[in-house]
mmCIF file of N, CA and C in Angstrom:
data_model
loop_
_atom_site.group_PDB
_atom_site.id
_atom_site.type_symbol
_atom_site.label_atom_id
_atom_site.label_comp_id
_atom_site.label_asym_id
_atom_site.label_seq_id
_atom_site.Cartn_x
_atom_site.Cartn_y
_atom_site.Cartn_z
ATOM 1 N N GLN A 3 -6.385 -18.296 4.889
ATOM 2 C CA GLN A 3 -6.859 -16.921 4.914
ATOM 3 C C GLN A 3 -5.781 -16.020 5.477
ATOM 4 N N VAL A 4 -5.723 -14.809 4.970
ATOM 5 C CA VAL A 4 -4.735 -13.826 5.409
ATOM 6 C C VAL A 4 -5.449 -12.634 6.020
ATOM 7 N N GLN A 5 -4.964 -12.182 7.129
ATOM 8 C CA GLN A 5 -5.483 -10.952 7.731
ATOM 9 C C GLN A 5 -4.431 -9.869 7.620
ATOM 10 N N LEU A 6 -4.872 -8.682 7.227
ATOM 11 C CA LEU A 6 -3.977 -7.556 7.014
ATOM 12 C C LEU A 6 -4.375 -6.398 7.918
ATOM 13 N N VAL A 7 -3.389 -5.788 8.548
ATOM 14 C CA VAL A 7 -3.651 -4.663 9.426
ATOM 15 C C VAL A 7 -2.712 -3.524 9.053
ATOM 16 N N GLU A 8 -3.299 -2.425 8.579
ATOM 17 C CA GLU A 8 -2.518 -1.243 8.225
ATOM 18 C C GLU A 8 -2.340 -0.324 9.429
ATOM 19 N N SER A 9 -1.260 0.422 9.409
ATOM 20 C CA SER A 9 -0.995 1.421 10.444
ATOM 21 C C SER A 9 -0.067 2.482 9.871
ATOM 22 N N GLY A 10 0.100 3.565 10.632
ATOM 23 C CA GLY A 10 1.047 4.597 10.239
ATOM 24 C C GLY A 10 0.432 5.843 9.625
ATOM 25 N N GLY A 11 -0.864 5.813 9.409
ATOM 26 C CA GLY A 11 -1.500 7.004 8.858
ATOM 27 C C GLY A 11 -1.575 8.123 9.876
ATOM 28 N N GLY A 12 -2.015 9.283 9.431
ATOM 29 C CA GLY A 12 -2.143 10.418 10.330
ATOM 30 C C GLY A 12 -2.352 11.703 9.589
ATOM 31 N N LEU A 13 -2.265 12.793 10.338
ATOM 32 C CA LEU A 13 -2.414 14.147 9.787
ATOM 33 C C LEU A 13 -1.018 14.733 9.593
ATOM 34 N N VAL A 14 -0.748 15.220 8.401
ATOM 35 C CA VAL A 14 0.577 15.758 8.099
ATOM 36 C C VAL A 14 0.419 16.974 7.191
ATOM 37 N N GLN A 15 1.332 17.894 7.290
ATOM 38 C CA GLN A 15 1.298 19.071 6.428
ATOM 39 C C GLN A 15 1.816 18.718 5.027
ATOM 40 N N ALA A 16 1.395 19.493 4.072
ATOM 41 C CA ALA A 16 1.881 19.306 2.711
ATOM 42 C C ALA A 16 3.407 19.368 2.698
ATOM 43 N N GLY A 17 4.005 18.459 1.940
ATOM 44 C CA GLY A 17 5.452 18.356 1.886
ATOM 45 C C GLY A 17 6.022 17.370 2.891
ATOM 46 N N GLY A 18 5.193 16.921 3.813
ATOM 47 C CA GLY A 18 5.646 15.996 4.835
ATOM 48 C C GLY A 18 5.694 14.554 4.360
ATOM 49 N N SER A 19 6.042 13.674 5.302
ATOM 50 C CA SER A 19 6.218 12.261 4.997
ATOM 51 C C SER A 19 5.565 11.389 6.058
ATOM 52 N N LEU A 20 5.240 10.190 5.650
ATOM 53 C CA LEU A 20 4.747 9.153 6.553
ATOM 54 C C LEU A 20 5.266 7.810 6.056
ATOM 55 N N ARG A 21 5.315 6.835 6.952
ATOM 56 C CA ARG A 21 5.578 5.468 6.523
ATOM 57 C C ARG A 21 4.400 4.608 6.964
ATOM 58 N N LEU A 22 3.705 4.088 5.981
ATOM 59 C CA LEU A 22 2.583 3.202 6.249
ATOM 60 C C LEU A 22 3.087 1.766 6.322
ATOM 61 N N SER A 23 2.488 1.005 7.213
ATOM 62 C CA SER A 23 2.851 -0.403 7.365
ATOM 63 C C SER A 23 1.607 -1.271 7.203
ATOM 64 N N CYS A 24 1.818 -2.468 6.740
ATOM 65 C CA CYS A 24 0.739 -3.445 6.604
ATOM 66 C C CYS A 24 1.283 -4.775 7.098
ATOM 67 N N ALA A 25 0.791 -5.209 8.249
ATOM 68 C CA ALA A 25 1.231 -6.465 8.849
ATOM 69 C C ALA A 25 0.255 -7.575 8.473
ATOM 70 N N ALA A 26 0.818 -8.681 8.038
ATOM 71 C CA ALA A 26 0.000 -9.814 7.598
ATOM 72 C C ALA A 26 0.122 -10.982 8.558
ATOM 73 N N SER A 27 -0.975 -11.663 8.769
ATOM 74 C CA SER A 27 -0.956 -12.877 9.578
ATOM 75 C C SER A 27 -0.655 -14.070 8.693
ATOM 76 N N GLY A 28 -0.300 -15.171 9.317
ATOM 77 C CA GLY A 28 -0.100 -16.392 8.559
ATOM 78 C C GLY A 28 1.335 -16.581 8.100
ATOM 79 N N ARG A 29 1.638 -17.784 7.644
ATOM 80 C CA ARG A 29 3.000 -18.134 7.251
ATOM 81 C C ARG A 29 3.210 -18.065 5.750
ATOM 82 N N THR A 30 2.216 -17.571 5.011
ATOM 83 C CA THR A 30 2.312 -17.598 3.554
ATOM 84 C C THR A 30 2.516 -16.216 2.949
ATOM 85 N N PHE A 31 2.919 -15.255 3.749
ATOM 86 C CA PHE A 31 3.055 -13.872 3.280
ATOM 87 C C PHE A 31 3.953 -13.789 2.055
ATOM 88 N N SER A 32 5.068 -14.515 2.068
ATOM 89 C CA SER A 32 6.025 -14.416 0.964
ATOM 90 C C SER A 32 5.505 -15.026 -0.332
ATOM 91 N N SER A 33 4.390 -15.713 -0.284
ATOM 92 C CA SER A 33 3.815 -16.278 -1.502
ATOM 93 C C SER A 33 2.898 -15.295 -2.224
ATOM 94 N N TYR A 34 2.682 -14.124 -1.642
ATOM 95 C CA TYR A 34 1.801 -13.120 -2.226
ATOM 96 C C TYR A 34 2.564 -11.905 -2.715
ATOM 97 N N ALA A 35 2.177 -11.433 -3.875
ATOM 98 C CA ALA A 35 2.511 -10.060 -4.228
ATOM 99 C C ALA A 35 1.602 -9.165 -3.394
ATOM 100 N N MET A 36 2.036 -7.939 -3.172
ATOM 101 C CA MET A 36 1.280 -7.032 -2.322
ATOM 102 C C MET A 36 1.038 -5.712 -3.039
ATOM 103 N N GLY A 37 -0.081 -5.120 -2.707
ATOM 104 C CA GLY A 37 -0.397 -3.833 -3.309
ATOM 105 C C GLY A 37 -0.913 -2.849 -2.285
ATOM 106 N N TRP A 38 -0.764 -1.579 -2.620
ATOM 107 C CA TRP A 38 -1.365 -0.492 -1.854
ATOM 108 C C TRP A 38 -2.361 0.233 -2.770
ATOM 109 N N PHE A 39 -3.499 0.546 -2.195
ATOM 110 C CA PHE A 39 -4.533 1.303 -2.884
ATOM 111 C C PHE A 39 -4.970 2.447 -1.971
ATOM 112 N N ARG A 40 -5.707 3.370 -2.529
ATOM 113 C CA ARG A 40 -6.264 4.444 -1.708
ATOM 114 C C ARG A 40 -7.633 4.850 -2.229
ATOM 115 N N GLN A 41 -8.427 5.393 -1.322
ATOM 116 C CA GLN A 41 -9.757 5.872 -1.703
ATOM 117 C C GLN A 41 -10.018 7.194 -0.994
ATOM 118 N N ALA A 42 -10.196 8.216 -1.794
ATOM 119 C CA ALA A 42 -10.525 9.541 -1.268
ATOM 120 C C ALA A 42 -12.040 9.674 -1.180
ATOM 121 N N PRO A 43 -12.533 10.587 -0.336
ATOM 122 C CA PRO A 43 -13.986 10.767 -0.201
ATOM 123 C C PRO A 43 -14.635 11.083 -1.548
ATOM 124 N N GLY A 44 -15.680 10.338 -1.865
ATOM 125 C CA GLY A 44 -16.416 10.588 -3.085
ATOM 126 C C GLY A 44 -15.758 10.076 -4.347
ATOM 127 N N LYS A 45 -14.641 9.364 -4.192
ATOM 128 C CA LYS A 45 -13.920 8.852 -5.357
ATOM 129 C C LYS A 45 -13.793 7.337 -5.285
ATOM 130 N N GLU A 46 -13.508 6.746 -6.427
ATOM 131 C CA GLU A 46 -13.293 5.311 -6.463
ATOM 132 C C GLU A 46 -11.910 4.960 -5.916
ATOM 133 N N ARG A 47 -11.797 3.742 -5.456
ATOM 134 C CA ARG A 47 -10.501 3.264 -4.991
ATOM 135 C C ARG A 47 -9.534 3.187 -6.167
ATOM 136 N N GLU A 48 -8.300 3.623 -5.938
ATOM 137 C CA GLU A 48 -7.317 3.628 -7.015
ATOM 138 C C GLU A 48 -6.031 2.930 -6.596
ATOM 139 N N PHE A 49 -5.382 2.357 -7.581
ATOM 140 C CA PHE A 49 -4.111 1.691 -7.367
ATOM 141 C C PHE A 49 -3.026 2.716 -7.062
ATOM 142 N N VAL A 50 -2.152 2.361 -6.106
ATOM 143 C CA VAL A 50 -1.032 3.228 -5.754
ATOM 144 C C VAL A 50 0.294 2.576 -6.109
ATOM 145 N N ALA A 51 0.521 1.370 -5.586
ATOM 146 C CA ALA A 51 1.809 0.704 -5.805
ATOM 147 C C ALA A 51 1.654 -0.789 -5.567
ATOM 148 N N ALA A 52 2.581 -1.568 -6.134
ATOM 149 C CA ALA A 52 2.583 -3.009 -5.913
ATOM 150 C C ALA A 52 4.015 -3.510 -5.893
ATOM 151 N N ILE A 53 4.209 -4.650 -5.249
ATOM 152 C CA ILE A 53 5.529 -5.234 -5.127
ATOM 153 C C ILE A 53 5.424 -6.743 -5.280
ATOM 154 N N SER A 54 6.416 -7.317 -5.949
ATOM 155 C CA SER A 54 6.410 -8.750 -6.179
ATOM 156 C C SER A 54 6.702 -9.529 -4.899
ATOM 157 N N ARG A 55 6.608 -10.840 -4.978
ATOM 158 C CA ARG A 55 6.773 -11.690 -3.801
ATOM 159 C C ARG A 55 8.131 -11.518 -3.133
ATOM 160 N N THR A 56 9.163 -11.381 -3.942
ATOM 161 C CA THR A 56 10.510 -11.257 -3.372
ATOM 162 C C THR A 56 10.926 -9.812 -3.171
ATOM 163 N N GLY A 57 10.126 -8.892 -3.672
ATOM 164 C CA GLY A 57 10.452 -7.483 -3.538
ATOM 165 C C GLY A 57 11.364 -6.945 -4.618
ATOM 166 N N THR A 58 11.694 -7.754 -5.606
ATOM 167 C CA THR A 58 12.629 -7.317 -6.635
ATOM 168 C C THR A 58 11.967 -6.508 -7.746
ATOM 169 N N SER A 59 10.647 -6.535 -7.798
ATOM 170 C CA SER A 59 9.929 -5.797 -8.825
ATOM 171 C C SER A 59 8.823 -4.967 -8.200
ATOM 172 N N THR A 60 8.684 -3.733 -8.664
ATOM 173 C CA THR A 60 7.669 -2.832 -8.131
ATOM 174 C C THR A 60 6.944 -2.115 -9.268
ATOM 175 N N ARG A 61 5.756 -1.637 -8.971
ATOM 176 C CA ARG A 61 4.958 -0.865 -9.902
ATOM 177 C C ARG A 61 4.357 0.318 -9.153
ATOM 178 N N TYR A 62 4.186 1.443 -9.833
ATOM 179 C CA TYR A 62 3.607 2.639 -9.212
ATOM 180 C C TYR A 62 2.618 3.301 -10.168
ATOM 181 N N SER A 63 1.645 3.964 -9.587
ATOM 182 C CA SER A 63 0.790 4.814 -10.406
ATOM 183 C C SER A 63 1.572 6.069 -10.770
ATOM 184 N N ASN A 64 1.205 6.675 -11.853
ATOM 185 C CA ASN A 64 1.917 7.882 -12.289
ATOM 186 C C ASN A 64 1.801 9.008 -11.270
ATOM 187 N N SER A 65 0.712 9.049 -10.546
ATOM 188 C CA SER A 65 0.490 10.155 -9.613
ATOM 189 C C SER A 65 1.416 10.109 -8.400
ATOM 190 N N VAL A 66 2.013 8.954 -8.106
ATOM 191 C CA VAL A 66 2.862 8.851 -6.917
ATOM 192 C C VAL A 66 4.311 8.502 -7.254
ATOM 193 N N LYS A 67 4.573 8.184 -8.507
ATOM 194 C CA LYS A 67 5.919 7.771 -8.909
ATOM 195 C C LYS A 67 6.925 8.862 -8.565
ATOM 196 N N GLY A 68 8.007 8.464 -7.925
ATOM 197 C CA GLY A 68 9.040 9.401 -7.516
ATOM 198 C C GLY A 68 8.830 9.977 -6.126
ATOM 199 N N ARG A 69 7.638 9.803 -5.576
ATOM 200 C CA ARG A 69 7.351 10.312 -4.222
ATOM 201 C C ARG A 69 7.103 9.184 -3.229
ATOM 202 N N PHE A 70 6.511 8.098 -3.686
ATOM 203 C CA PHE A 70 6.188 6.971 -2.815
ATOM 204 C C PHE A 70 7.119 5.803 -3.129
ATOM 205 N N THR A 71 7.422 5.008 -2.099
ATOM 206 C CA THR A 71 8.251 3.817 -2.274
ATOM 207 C C THR A 71 7.631 2.651 -1.524
ATOM 208 N N ILE A 72 7.405 1.566 -2.246
ATOM 209 C CA ILE A 72 6.877 0.353 -1.633
ATOM 210 C C ILE A 72 8.035 -0.598 -1.358
ATOM 211 N N SER A 73 7.975 -1.274 -0.228
ATOM 212 C CA SER A 73 8.996 -2.259 0.125
ATOM 213 C C SER A 73 8.350 -3.324 1.003
ATOM 214 N N ARG A 74 9.072 -4.395 1.230
ATOM 215 C CA ARG A 74 8.520 -5.462 2.069
ATOM 216 C C ARG A 74 9.644 -6.135 2.836
ATOM 217 N N ASP A 75 9.258 -6.712 3.969
ATOM 218 C CA ASP A 75 10.162 -7.508 4.785
ATOM 219 C C ASP A 75 9.451 -8.838 5.045
ATOM 220 N N ASN A 76 9.812 -9.847 4.293
ATOM 221 C CA ASN A 76 9.108 -11.125 4.417
ATOM 222 C C ASN A 76 9.364 -11.798 5.757
ATOM 223 N N ALA A 77 10.491 -11.499 6.386
ATOM 224 C CA ALA A 77 10.761 -12.060 7.707
ATOM 225 C C ALA A 77 9.809 -11.499 8.753
ATOM 226 N N LYS A 78 9.315 -10.287 8.505
ATOM 227 C CA LYS A 78 8.399 -9.638 9.436
ATOM 228 C C LYS A 78 6.956 -9.661 8.947
ATOM 229 N N ASN A 79 6.710 -10.321 7.815
ATOM 230 C CA ASN A 79 5.350 -10.379 7.252
ATOM 231 C C ASN A 79 4.747 -8.985 7.091
ATOM 232 N N THR A 80 5.538 -8.059 6.617
ATOM 233 C CA THR A 80 5.100 -6.662 6.555
ATOM 234 C C THR A 80 5.483 -6.028 5.220
ATOM 235 N N VAL A 81 4.559 -5.246 4.700
ATOM 236 C CA VAL A 81 4.832 -4.420 3.531
ATOM 237 C C VAL A 81 4.693 -2.964 3.948
ATOM 238 N N TYR A 82 5.524 -2.124 3.359
ATOM 239 C CA TYR A 82 5.578 -0.709 3.735
ATOM 240 C C TYR A 82 5.278 0.177 2.531
ATOM 241 N N LEU A 83 4.825 1.368 2.843
ATOM 242 C CA LEU A 83 4.688 2.393 1.818
ATOM 243 C C LEU A 83 5.242 3.687 2.403
ATOM 244 N N GLN A 84 6.403 4.078 1.939
ATOM 245 C CA GLN A 84 6.989 5.352 2.333
ATOM 246 C C GLN A 84 6.408 6.431 1.436
ATOM 247 N N VAL A 85 5.753 7.404 2.052
ATOM 248 C CA VAL A 85 5.092 8.451 1.285
ATOM 249 C C VAL A 85 5.762 9.775 1.610
ATOM 250 N N ASN A 86 6.376 10.370 0.604
ATOM 251 C CA ASN A 86 7.105 11.629 0.758
ATOM 252 C C ASN A 86 6.466 12.728 -0.081
ATOM 253 N N SER A 87 6.867 13.950 0.209
ATOM 254 C CA SER A 87 6.387 15.115 -0.563
ATOM 255 C C SER A 87 4.866 15.069 -0.709
ATOM 256 N N LEU A 88 4.192 14.871 0.404
ATOM 257 C CA LEU A 88 2.746 14.688 0.365
ATOM 258 C C LEU A 88 2.031 15.951 -0.088
ATOM 259 N N LYS A 89 0.948 15.736 -0.800
ATOM 260 C CA LYS A 89 0.103 16.805 -1.314
ATOM 261 C C LYS A 89 -1.301 16.631 -0.748
ATOM 262 N N PRO A 90 -2.069 17.720 -0.700
ATOM 263 C CA PRO A 90 -3.454 17.579 -0.207
ATOM 264 C C PRO A 90 -4.254 16.530 -0.984
ATOM 265 N N GLU A 91 -3.964 16.366 -2.258
ATOM 266 C CA GLU A 91 -4.707 15.384 -3.055
ATOM 267 C C GLU A 91 -4.313 13.934 -2.731
ATOM 268 N N ASP A 92 -3.315 13.749 -1.886
ATOM 269 C CA ASP A 92 -2.987 12.404 -1.409
ATOM 270 C C ASP A 92 -3.874 11.980 -0.242
ATOM 271 N N THR A 93 -4.693 12.893 0.259
ATOM 272 C CA THR A 93 -5.600 12.574 1.352
ATOM 273 C C THR A 93 -6.543 11.459 0.947
ATOM 274 N N ALA A 94 -6.557 10.383 1.735
ATOM 275 C CA ALA A 94 -7.366 9.210 1.409
ATOM 276 C C ALA A 94 -7.201 8.180 2.512
ATOM 277 N N VAL A 95 -8.032 7.157 2.446
ATOM 278 C CA VAL A 95 -7.804 5.953 3.233
ATOM 279 C C VAL A 95 -6.935 5.030 2.387
ATOM 280 N N TYR A 96 -5.848 4.560 2.961
ATOM 281 C CA TYR A 96 -4.899 3.702 2.252
ATOM 282 C C TYR A 96 -5.089 2.259 2.704
ATOM 283 N N TYR A 97 -5.183 1.376 1.724
ATOM 284 C CA TYR A 97 -5.412 -0.038 1.974
ATOM 285 C C TYR A 97 -4.271 -0.875 1.386
ATOM 286 N N CYS A 98 -3.944 -1.958 2.069
ATOM 287 C CA CYS A 98 -3.048 -2.942 1.460
ATOM 288 C C CYS A 98 -3.870 -4.173 1.083
ATOM 289 N N ALA A 99 -3.331 -4.947 0.162
ATOM 290 C CA ALA A 99 -4.045 -6.115 -0.331
ATOM 291 C C ALA A 99 -3.055 -7.130 -0.870
ATOM 292 N N THR A 100 -3.492 -8.387 -0.918
ATOM 293 C CA THR A 100 -2.644 -9.468 -1.426
ATOM 294 C C THR A 100 -3.077 -9.868 -2.830
ATOM 295 N N SER A 101 -2.105 -10.346 -3.593
ATOM 296 C CA SER A 101 -2.395 -10.901 -4.906
ATOM 297 C C SER A 101 -1.616 -12.193 -5.086
ATOM 298 N N SER A 102 -2.253 -13.175 -5.702
ATOM 299 C CA SER A 102 -1.596 -14.465 -5.940
ATOM 300 C C SER A 102 -0.804 -14.479 -7.228
ATOM 301 N N SER A 103 -0.818 -13.395 -7.970
ATOM 302 C CA SER A 103 -0.123 -13.360 -9.252
ATOM 303 C C SER A 103 0.770 -12.135 -9.330
ATOM 304 N N TRP A 104 1.726 -12.220 -10.255
ATOM 305 C CA TRP A 104 2.582 -11.081 -10.568
ATOM 306 C C TRP A 104 2.872 -11.097 -12.072
ATOM 307 N N PRO A 105 2.650 -10.011 -12.783
ATOM 308 C CA PRO A 105 2.087 -8.757 -12.287
ATOM 309 C C PRO A 105 0.710 -8.981 -11.669
ATOM 310 N N ALA A 106 0.448 -8.267 -10.593
ATOM 311 C CA ALA A 106 -0.791 -8.452 -9.857
ATOM 312 C C ALA A 106 -1.975 -7.944 -10.666
ATOM 313 N N ALA A 107 -2.976 -8.804 -10.801
ATOM 314 C CA ALA A 107 -4.153 -8.421 -11.562
ATOM 315 C C ALA A 107 -5.411 -8.457 -10.720
ATOM 316 N N HIS A 108 -5.433 -9.345 -9.767
ATOM 317 C CA HIS A 108 -6.604 -9.491 -8.909
ATOM 318 C C HIS A 108 -6.115 -9.571 -7.478
ATOM 319 N N TYR A 109 -6.783 -8.813 -6.615
ATOM 320 C CA TYR A 109 -6.400 -8.778 -5.208
ATOM 321 C C TYR A 109 -7.440 -9.505 -4.364
ATOM 322 N N ASP A 110 -6.936 -10.352 -3.467
ATOM 323 C CA ASP A 110 -7.831 -11.260 -2.766
ATOM 324 C C ASP A 110 -8.214 -10.790 -1.369
ATOM 325 N N TYR A 111 -7.226 -10.467 -0.562
ATOM 326 C CA TYR A 111 -7.459 -10.082 0.827
ATOM 327 C C TYR A 111 -7.096 -8.614 1.018
ATOM 328 N N TRP A 112 -7.917 -7.939 1.820
ATOM 329 C CA TRP A 112 -7.760 -6.502 2.031
ATOM 330 C C TRP A 112 -7.718 -6.185 3.521
ATOM 331 N N GLY A 113 -6.972 -5.145 3.853
ATOM 332 C CA GLY A 113 -6.983 -4.642 5.214
ATOM 333 C C GLY A 113 -8.110 -3.660 5.418
ATOM 334 N N GLN A 114 -8.179 -3.102 6.621
ATOM 335 C CA GLN A 114 -9.283 -2.193 6.961
ATOM 336 C C GLN A 114 -8.967 -0.743 6.616
ATOM 337 N N GLY A 115 -7.702 -0.488 6.308
ATOM 338 C CA GLY A 115 -7.310 0.850 5.873
ATOM 339 C C GLY A 115 -6.752 1.715 6.991
ATOM 340 N N THR A 116 -5.951 2.688 6.582
ATOM 341 C CA THR A 116 -5.417 3.693 7.505
ATOM 342 C C THR A 116 -5.565 5.059 6.855
ATOM 343 N N GLN A 117 -6.033 6.026 7.616
ATOM 344 C CA GLN A 117 -6.345 7.352 7.070
ATOM 345 C C GLN A 117 -5.090 8.209 6.977
ATOM 346 N N VAL A 118 -4.901 8.816 5.828
ATOM 347 C CA VAL A 118 -3.854 9.814 5.628
ATOM 348 C C VAL A 118 -4.531 11.121 5.255
ATOM 349 N N THR A 119 -4.257 12.157 6.027
ATOM 350 C CA THR A 119 -4.826 13.475 5.769
ATOM 351 C C THR A 119 -3.689 14.473 5.613
ATOM 352 N N VAL A 120 -3.670 15.165 4.503
ATOM 353 C CA VAL A 120 -2.615 16.125 4.211
ATOM 354 C C VAL A 120 -3.229 17.518 4.191
ATOM 355 N N SER A 121 -2.754 18.369 5.070
ATOM 356 C CA SER A 121 -3.256 19.734 5.136
ATOM 357 C C SER A 121 -2.390 20.664 4.292
ATOM 358 N N SER A 122 -3.026 21.669 3.744
ATOM 359 C CA SER A 122 -2.297 22.611 2.867
ATOM 360 C C SER A 122 -1.736 23.788 3.643
#
């Protein structure tokens, strides 16, 4: 079993930046592809970005491409999401999750989320 803990969220003005982190427990972190998702109030959870096991391949949703960057440090069991040029519509709870496949199709373990609020 893998436990995931997100951090780094907060309140930021439009145009600002944050770096979200997701720390994973266990020794098998490098065997998982990782993804970031978000859920805004009253909306369904949506895919944001994903990264392969070695970090050599990434995927992004069209809404964040060019503004967000996913990366990972397998030595630290951590995946990151650098979020730049934030917009009010980026306001959501951001979750990380693990996937046993790449391209990731099904996500198995989820964190509790970190809130990102962007003011206009």
